[in-house]
mmCIF file of C-alpha atoms in Angstrom:
data_model
loop_
_atom_site.group_PDB
_atom_site.id
_atom_site.type_symbol
_atom_site.label_atom_id
_atom_site.label_comp_id
_atom_site.label_asym_id
_atom_site.label_seq_id
_atom_site.Cartn_x
_atom_site.Cartn_y
_atom_site.Cartn_z
ATOM 1 C CA UNK A 480 16.316 -15.722 -4.289
ATOM 2 C CA UNK A 481 15.554 -16.676 -0.170
ATOM 3 C CA UNK A 482 12.951 -15.922 1.543
ATOM 4 C CA UNK A 483 11.789 -15.222 5.001
ATOM 5 C CA UNK A 484 7.820 -14.739 5.536
ATOM 6 C CA UNK A 485 7.187 -12.040 8.506
ATOM 7 C CA UNK A 486 4.248 -12.671 10.484
ATOM 8 C CA UNK A 487 3.096 -11.440 13.726
ATOM 9 C CA UNK A 488 0.108 -12.692 16.516
ATOM 10 C CA UNK A 489 -1.279 -11.922 19.502
ATOM 11 C CA UNK A 490 -4.043 -12.576 22.189
ATOM 12 C CA UNK A 491 -7.253 -11.585 21.185
ATOM 13 C CA UNK A 492 -6.205 -13.082 17.200
ATOM 14 C CA UNK A 493 -8.655 -16.708 16.555
ATOM 15 C CA UNK A 494 -6.478 -19.784 16.940
ATOM 16 C CA UNK A 495 -8.303 -21.739 13.853
ATOM 17 C CA UNK A 496 -7.613 -18.611 11.465
ATOM 18 C CA UNK A 497 -4.325 -17.831 12.478
ATOM 19 C CA UNK A 498 -3.407 -22.004 11.941
ATOM 20 C CA UNK A 499 -5.168 -21.721 8.463
ATOM 21 C CA UNK A 500 -2.663 -18.198 8.016
ATOM 22 C CA UNK A 501 -0.492 -19.989 9.021
ATOM 23 C CA UNK A 502 -0.711 -22.646 6.889
ATOM 24 C CA UNK A 503 -1.082 -20.881 3.533
ATOM 25 C CA UNK A 504 2.620 -20.109 4.147
ATOM 26 C CA UNK A 505 4.216 -23.781 5.715
ATOM 27 C CA UNK A 506 2.089 -24.327 1.388
ATOM 28 C CA UNK A 507 3.798 -21.830 -0.137
ATOM 29 C CA UNK A 508 5.053 -23.951 -3.793
ATOM 30 C CA UNK A 509 8.628 -21.740 -3.446
ATOM 31 C CA UNK A 510 9.244 -22.520 0.749
ATOM 32 C CA UNK A 511 10.268 -20.024 2.733
ATOM 33 C CA UNK A 512 13.366 -20.926 4.219
ATOM 34 C CA UNK A 513 11.870 -19.387 7.139
ATOM 35 C CA UNK A 514 8.852 -18.323 9.402
ATOM 36 C CA UNK A 515 9.012 -15.142 11.851
ATOM 37 C CA UNK A 516 6.161 -14.869 13.554
ATOM 38 C CA UNK A 517 6.839 -12.811 16.737
ATOM 39 C CA UNK A 518 4.149 -13.187 19.615
ATOM 40 C CA UNK A 519 3.490 -8.829 20.046
ATOM 41 C CA UNK A 520 2.996 -9.617 23.933
ATOM 42 C CA UNK A 521 1.784 -12.842 25.790
ATOM 43 C CA UNK A 522 -0.699 -14.946 23.968
ATOM 44 C CA UNK A 523 -3.212 -18.207 24.992
ATOM 45 C CA UNK A 524 -2.109 -21.773 25.204
ATOM 46 C CA UNK A 525 -4.168 -22.318 22.004
ATOM 47 C CA UNK A 526 -2.609 -20.144 19.901
ATOM 48 C CA UNK A 527 0.319 -20.965 21.367
ATOM 49 C CA UNK A 528 -0.618 -24.876 20.810
ATOM 50 C CA UNK A 529 -1.200 -23.932 17.071
ATOM 51 C CA UNK A 530 2.730 -21.907 16.841
ATOM 52 C CA UNK A 531 4.061 -25.953 18.361
ATOM 53 C CA UNK A 532 1.715 -27.964 16.348
ATOM 54 C CA UNK A 533 2.814 -26.962 13.533
ATOM 55 C CA UNK A 534 6.276 -26.734 14.481
ATOM 56 C CA UNK A 535 6.850 -29.669 15.637
ATOM 57 C CA UNK A 536 5.737 -30.848 12.485
ATOM 58 C CA UNK A 537 7.970 -28.524 9.776
ATOM 59 C CA UNK A 538 10.851 -27.998 12.566
ATOM 60 C CA UNK A 539 13.534 -25.292 11.665
ATOM 61 C CA UNK A 540 11.473 -23.497 9.920
ATOM 62 C CA UNK A 541 9.227 -21.946 12.849
ATOM 63 C CA UNK A 542 10.762 -18.795 13.994
ATOM 64 C CA UNK A 543 9.330 -17.715 17.050
ATOM 65 C CA UNK A 544 10.189 -14.016 18.833
ATOM 66 C CA UNK A 545 8.221 -13.003 21.927
ATOM 67 C CA UNK A 546 7.343 -9.760 22.818
ATOM 68 C CA UNK A 547 7.125 -9.374 26.800
ATOM 69 C CA UNK A 548 4.379 -6.562 26.181
ATOM 70 C CA UNK A 549 2.086 -5.573 23.606
ATOM 71 C CA UNK A 550 3.665 -3.253 21.486
ATOM 72 C CA UNK A 551 1.739 -3.089 18.966
ATOM 73 C CA UNK A 552 1.608 -4.063 15.299
ATOM 74 C CA UNK A 553 4.491 -1.341 13.369
ATOM 75 C CA UNK A 554 6.549 -1.861 16.481
ATOM 76 C CA UNK A 555 6.135 -5.633 16.219
ATOM 77 C CA UNK A 556 7.654 -6.034 13.151
ATOM 78 C CA UNK A 557 9.765 -4.456 13.582
ATOM 79 C CA UNK A 558 11.248 -6.556 15.862
ATOM 80 C CA UNK A 559 10.740 -9.278 13.543
ATOM 81 C CA UNK A 560 12.935 -7.622 10.854
ATOM 82 C CA UNK A 561 15.232 -7.548 13.318
ATOM 83 C CA UNK A 562 15.799 -10.941 13.408
ATOM 84 C CA UNK A 563 15.289 -11.956 9.385
ATOM 85 C CA UNK A 564 18.081 -12.922 8.419
ATOM 86 C CA UNK A 565 16.365 -12.720 3.985
ATOM 87 C CA UNK A 566 16.335 -9.849 1.744
ATOM 88 C CA UNK A 567 13.302 -10.118 0.813
ATOM 89 C CA UNK A 568 10.589 -10.184 3.603
ATOM 90 C CA UNK A 569 7.241 -11.788 2.682
ATOM 91 C CA UNK A 570 3.846 -9.942 5.293
ATOM 92 C CA UNK A 571 1.570 -12.331 5.921
ATOM 93 C CA UNK A 572 -1.386 -11.099 8.751
ATOM 94 C CA UNK A 573 -2.629 -13.559 11.186
ATOM 95 C CA UNK A 574 -6.601 -14.224 9.894
ATOM 96 C CA UNK A 575 -5.696 -13.975 6.359
ATOM 97 C CA UNK A 576 -5.288 -17.100 3.346
ATOM 98 C CA UNK A 577 -2.398 -16.666 0.639
ATOM 99 C CA UNK A 578 -2.676 -18.895 -2.300
ATOM 100 C CA UNK A 579 0.571 -21.750 -2.839
ATOM 101 C CA UNK A 580 1.956 -19.482 -5.842
ATOM 102 C CA UNK A 581 2.222 -16.108 -4.050
ATOM 103 C CA UNK A 582 5.545 -16.181 -2.924
ATOM 104 C CA UNK A 583 7.189 -18.073 -5.985
ATOM 105 C CA UNK A 584 5.225 -15.381 -8.448
ATOM 106 C CA UNK A 585 6.881 -12.804 -5.729
ATOM 107 C CA UNK A 586 10.366 -13.993 -6.119
ATOM 108 C CA UNK A 587 10.313 -14.763 -9.516
ATOM 109 C CA UNK A 588 9.844 -10.561 -10.173
ATOM 110 C CA UNK A 589 12.549 -9.718 -8.209
ATOM 111 C CA UNK A 590 14.980 -11.834 -10.229
ATOM 112 C CA UNK A 591 13.209 -10.131 -12.841
ATOM 113 C CA UNK A 592 13.847 -6.656 -11.334
ATOM 114 C CA UNK A 593 16.868 -5.682 -9.295
ATOM 115 C CA UNK A 594 15.767 -2.334 -8.620
ATOM 116 C CA UNK A 595 12.201 -3.997 -7.500
ATOM 117 C CA UNK A 596 11.728 -2.906 -3.709
ATOM 118 C CA UNK A 597 7.950 -3.622 -3.178
ATOM 119 C CA UNK A 598 6.527 -5.853 -4.907
ATOM 120 C CA UNK A 599 2.197 -7.054 -3.807
ATOM 121 C CA UNK A 600 -1.206 -8.070 -5.308
ATOM 122 C CA UNK A 601 -5.214 -7.145 -5.007
ATOM 123 C CA UNK A 602 -7.126 -9.649 -2.912
ATOM 124 C CA UNK A 603 -10.445 -11.500 -2.908
ATOM 125 C CA UNK A 604 -12.792 -10.937 0.924
ATOM 126 C CA UNK A 605 -14.353 -13.640 1.934
ATOM 127 C CA UNK A 606 -16.317 -14.253 5.184
ATOM 128 C CA UNK A 607 -16.423 -16.623 7.101
ATOM 129 C CA UNK A 608 -15.060 -19.148 4.214
ATOM 130 C CA UNK A 609 -12.178 -18.487 1.468
ATOM 131 C CA UNK A 610 -15.529 -19.332 -0.880
ATOM 132 C CA UNK A 611 -18.066 -16.927 0.691
ATOM 133 C CA UNK A 612 -16.530 -14.645 -0.934
ATOM 134 C CA UNK A 613 -18.057 -10.567 -0.813
ATOM 135 C CA UNK A 614 -15.636 -8.075 -2.597
ATOM 136 C CA UNK A 615 -12.415 -7.475 -3.770
ATOM 137 C CA UNK A 616 -9.236 -4.706 -2.888
ATOM 138 C CA UNK A 617 -7.581 -3.778 -6.403
ATOM 139 C CA UNK A 618 -4.757 -1.472 -6.456
ATOM 140 C CA UNK A 619 -2.158 0.204 -9.539
ATOM 141 C CA UNK A 620 0.326 -2.186 -11.395
ATOM 142 C CA UNK A 621 3.102 -0.082 -11.995
ATOM 143 C CA UNK A 622 5.445 1.786 -10.508
ATOM 144 C CA UNK A 623 3.852 5.353 -11.746
ATOM 145 C CA UNK A 624 0.891 4.171 -11.523
ATOM 146 C CA UNK A 625 1.073 3.285 -7.585
ATOM 147 C CA UNK A 626 3.536 7.122 -6.903
ATOM 148 C CA UNK A 627 -0.318 8.686 -8.023
ATOM 149 C CA UNK A 628 -2.703 6.218 -6.490
ATOM 150 C CA UNK A 629 -0.491 6.592 -3.364
ATOM 151 C CA UNK A 630 -1.155 10.499 -2.838
ATOM 152 C CA UNK A 631 -4.763 9.808 -1.296
ATOM 153 C CA UNK A 632 -5.290 6.183 -0.889
ATOM 154 C CA UNK A 633 -3.071 2.958 0.674
ATOM 155 C CA UNK A 634 -1.116 1.343 -3.251
ATOM 156 C CA UNK A 635 -0.373 -2.222 -1.384
ATOM 157 C CA UNK A 636 -2.731 -4.961 0.344
ATOM 158 C CA UNK A 637 -0.267 -4.917 3.550
ATOM 159 C CA UNK A 638 -0.532 -8.072 4.710
ATOM 160 C CA UNK A 639 -0.245 -9.575 0.311
ATOM 161 C CA UNK A 640 3.319 -7.381 0.095
ATOM 162 C CA UNK A 641 7.435 -8.625 -0.260
ATOM 163 C CA UNK A 642 9.303 -6.193 0.278
ATOM 164 C CA UNK A 643 13.215 -5.737 0.661
ATOM 165 C CA UNK A 644 14.958 -5.730 4.557
ATOM 166 C CA UNK A 645 17.077 -2.585 3.927
ATOM 167 C CA UNK A 646 14.548 -0.521 2.235
ATOM 168 C CA UNK A 647 12.201 -0.913 5.232
ATOM 169 C CA UNK A 648 15.061 -0.392 7.769
ATOM 170 C CA UNK A 649 16.594 2.513 5.779
ATOM 171 C CA UNK A 650 12.813 4.370 6.096
ATOM 172 C CA UNK A 651 13.191 3.718 9.156
ATOM 173 C CA UNK A 652 10.334 0.808 9.388
ATOM 174 C CA UNK A 653 7.301 0.529 10.851
ATOM 175 C CA UNK A 654 6.066 3.721 12.331
ATOM 176 C CA UNK A 655 5.358 4.576 16.745
ATOM 177 C CA UNK A 656 1.228 3.733 15.855
ATOM 178 C CA UNK A 657 -0.838 2.003 16.331
ATOM 179 C CA UNK A 658 -3.668 2.107 13.020
ATOM 180 C CA UNK A 659 -2.274 3.050 9.565
ATOM 181 C CA UNK A 660 0.545 2.323 10.217
ATOM 182 C CA UNK A 661 1.494 0.567 6.440
ATOM 183 C CA UNK A 662 0.154 3.987 5.675
ATOM 184 C CA UNK A 663 3.444 5.879 7.451
ATOM 185 C CA UNK A 664 5.554 2.910 5.402
ATOM 186 C CA UNK A 665 4.963 3.166 1.792
ATOM 187 C CA UNK A 666 4.963 6.918 2.285
ATOM 188 C CA UNK A 667 7.815 7.229 3.423
ATOM 189 C CA UNK A 668 9.665 4.448 1.456
ATOM 190 C CA UNK A 669 8.148 6.138 -1.891
ATOM 191 C CA UNK A 670 9.093 8.735 -1.119
ATOM 192 C CA UNK A 671 12.859 7.846 -0.998
ATOM 193 C CA UNK A 672 12.642 6.393 -4.345
ATOM 194 C CA UNK A 673 11.682 2.204 -3.709
ATOM 195 C CA UNK A 674 10.466 0.871 -7.171
ATOM 196 C CA UNK A 675 7.629 -0.968 -6.708
ATOM 197 C CA UNK A 676 4.745 -3.138 -8.837
ATOM 198 C CA UNK A 677 1.606 -5.406 -8.084
ATOM 199 C CA UNK A 678 0.122 -7.977 -9.624
ATOM 200 C CA UNK A 679 -3.160 -8.804 -11.031
ATOM 201 C CA UNK A 680 -3.076 -12.099 -10.131
ATOM 202 C CA UNK A 681 -5.824 -12.023 -6.248
ATOM 203 C CA UNK A 682 -3.185 -14.413 -4.223
ATOM 204 C CA UNK A 683 -4.417 -14.017 -1.268
ATOM 205 C CA UNK A 684 -7.916 -14.282 0.457
ATOM 206 C CA UNK A 685 -8.386 -11.352 2.922
ATOM 207 C CA UNK A 686 -10.853 -11.585 5.704
ATOM 208 C CA UNK A 687 -13.798 -9.657 6.098
ATOM 209 C CA UNK A 688 -16.519 -8.719 8.926
ATOM 210 C CA UNK A 689 -18.654 -6.339 9.490
ATOM 211 C CA UNK A 690 -16.678 -5.230 12.503
ATOM 212 C CA UNK A 691 -13.961 -4.128 9.850
ATOM 213 C CA UNK A 692 -16.166 -0.909 9.161
ATOM 214 C CA UNK A 693 -15.910 0.099 13.162
ATOM 215 C CA UNK A 694 -12.797 0.552 12.778
ATOM 216 C CA UNK A 695 -12.918 3.336 10.698
ATOM 217 C CA UNK A 696 -15.026 5.208 12.691
ATOM 218 C CA UNK A 697 -12.756 5.182 15.394
ATOM 219 C CA UNK A 698 -11.588 8.566 16.296
ATOM 220 C CA UNK A 699 -7.726 7.242 17.064
ATOM 221 C CA UNK A 700 -7.440 6.315 14.000
ATOM 222 C CA UNK A 701 -9.122 9.150 12.502
ATOM 223 C CA UNK A 702 -6.610 11.789 13.820
ATOM 224 C CA UNK A 703 -3.597 9.162 12.115
ATOM 225 C CA UNK A 704 -3.931 8.958 9.105
ATOM 226 C CA UNK A 705 -5.020 12.535 8.842
ATOM 227 C CA UNK A 706 -1.682 13.400 10.528
ATOM 228 C CA UNK A 707 0.015 10.525 8.241
ATOM 229 C CA UNK A 708 -1.151 12.815 5.483
ATOM 230 C CA UNK A 709 -0.129 16.331 6.590
ATOM 231 C CA UNK A 710 3.343 14.678 7.091
ATOM 232 C CA UNK A 711 2.684 14.067 3.308
ATOM 233 C CA UNK A 712 2.113 17.321 2.121
ATOM 234 C CA UNK A 713 4.357 18.511 4.102
ATOM 235 C CA UNK A 714 7.118 17.019 2.882
ATOM 236 C CA UNK A 715 6.274 17.147 -0.968
ATOM 237 C CA UNK A 716 5.086 13.730 -1.408
ATOM 238 C CA UNK A 717 1.296 14.493 -1.957
ATOM 239 C CA UNK A 718 -0.368 18.891 -2.979
ATOM 240 C CA UNK A 719 -2.581 20.132 -0.415
ATOM 241 C CA UNK A 720 -5.448 19.892 -2.623
ATOM 242 C CA UNK A 721 -4.493 15.591 -1.736
ATOM 243 C CA UNK A 722 -4.456 16.259 1.430
ATOM 244 C CA UNK A 723 -7.630 18.543 1.731
ATOM 245 C CA UNK A 724 -9.354 15.257 -0.025
ATOM 246 C CA UNK A 725 -8.272 12.525 2.458
ATOM 247 C CA UNK A 726 -9.290 15.330 5.753
ATOM 248 C CA UNK A 727 -12.390 15.318 4.358
ATOM 249 C CA UNK A 728 -13.003 11.609 3.440
ATOM 250 C CA UNK A 729 -11.703 10.761 6.883
ATOM 251 C CA UNK A 730 -13.417 13.198 8.810
ATOM 252 C CA UNK A 731 -17.057 12.221 7.168
ATOM 253 C CA UNK A 732 -16.380 8.661 7.673
ATOM 254 C CA UNK A 733 -15.872 9.243 11.641
ATOM 255 C CA UNK A 734 -19.276 12.160 11.619
ATOM 256 C CA UNK A 735 -21.932 9.150 9.458
ATOM 257 C CA UNK A 736 -23.276 6.454 9.907
ATOM 258 C CA UNK A 737 -21.581 3.500 9.181
ATOM 259 C CA UNK A 738 -23.847 3.077 6.851
ATOM 260 C CA UNK A 739 -22.296 6.017 4.484
ATOM 261 C CA UNK A 740 -19.252 4.339 5.146
ATOM 262 C CA UNK A 741 -19.919 0.632 4.206
ATOM 263 C CA UNK A 742 -21.570 2.606 1.259
ATOM 264 C CA UNK A 743 -18.527 4.656 0.512
ATOM 265 C CA UNK A 744 -16.230 0.919 0.873
ATOM 266 C CA UNK A 745 -19.026 -1.431 -1.827
ATOM 267 C CA UNK A 746 -19.523 1.141 -4.080
ATOM 268 C CA UNK A 747 -16.390 3.119 -4.820
ATOM 269 C CA UNK A 748 -13.307 1.158 -2.404
ATOM 270 C CA UNK A 749 -14.074 -2.224 -4.135
ATOM 271 C CA UNK A 750 -14.381 -1.291 -7.424
#
């Protein structure tokens, strides 16, 4: 089965991180026949230089999609999805690093299970260089566990997923949200019966920095996540108790000192 890689880049991305992320997809043991890169608004000369250099060395692989203005991750991904020519799409962020066998192993799962709609994997977090590992993000493996987990938390690490284009489009794609677009998408897909799986291997290195904690203390982030979870309750995907637990936790993260968020993340979410 052929697959497309789906990435976005915007002006504030780090060019060297972007180069490493993009090259990690170019060097997959099972090659993609296209890498669709959505430029979410005008990008810097340095970022464009990375694209041009890799495009020159890998002719007919990179598909560049230029958006006139920055639309945000979700809407930019929707534009990329429209362009992708394959049914299987491998997501990738502009600062992480996929291991060489990631896509080969994910495609193999789709070939073995024609009903499969989404597959991801756990990640190793690093700071600076990939060898400087600081943690990991585990995720549930089988379909039943993923559904149960999704009632309160994201069951996939977004940059690790490979999914079916038709299944994403069937639920309207990513929502017009500035934050938590992936949370919203997982709930929509699972509430519409998506068949899911996560591999047990750590096939992606996730770039982490201390600024990650600050994102959780953003009111927009907090408000949107509570709204998404409220909608999940309204459609019957989760219980009211599930909603209250998630909303309470998000408000605590927003209101309490950053040290509390760091403690919760390191002691609970990284288990």
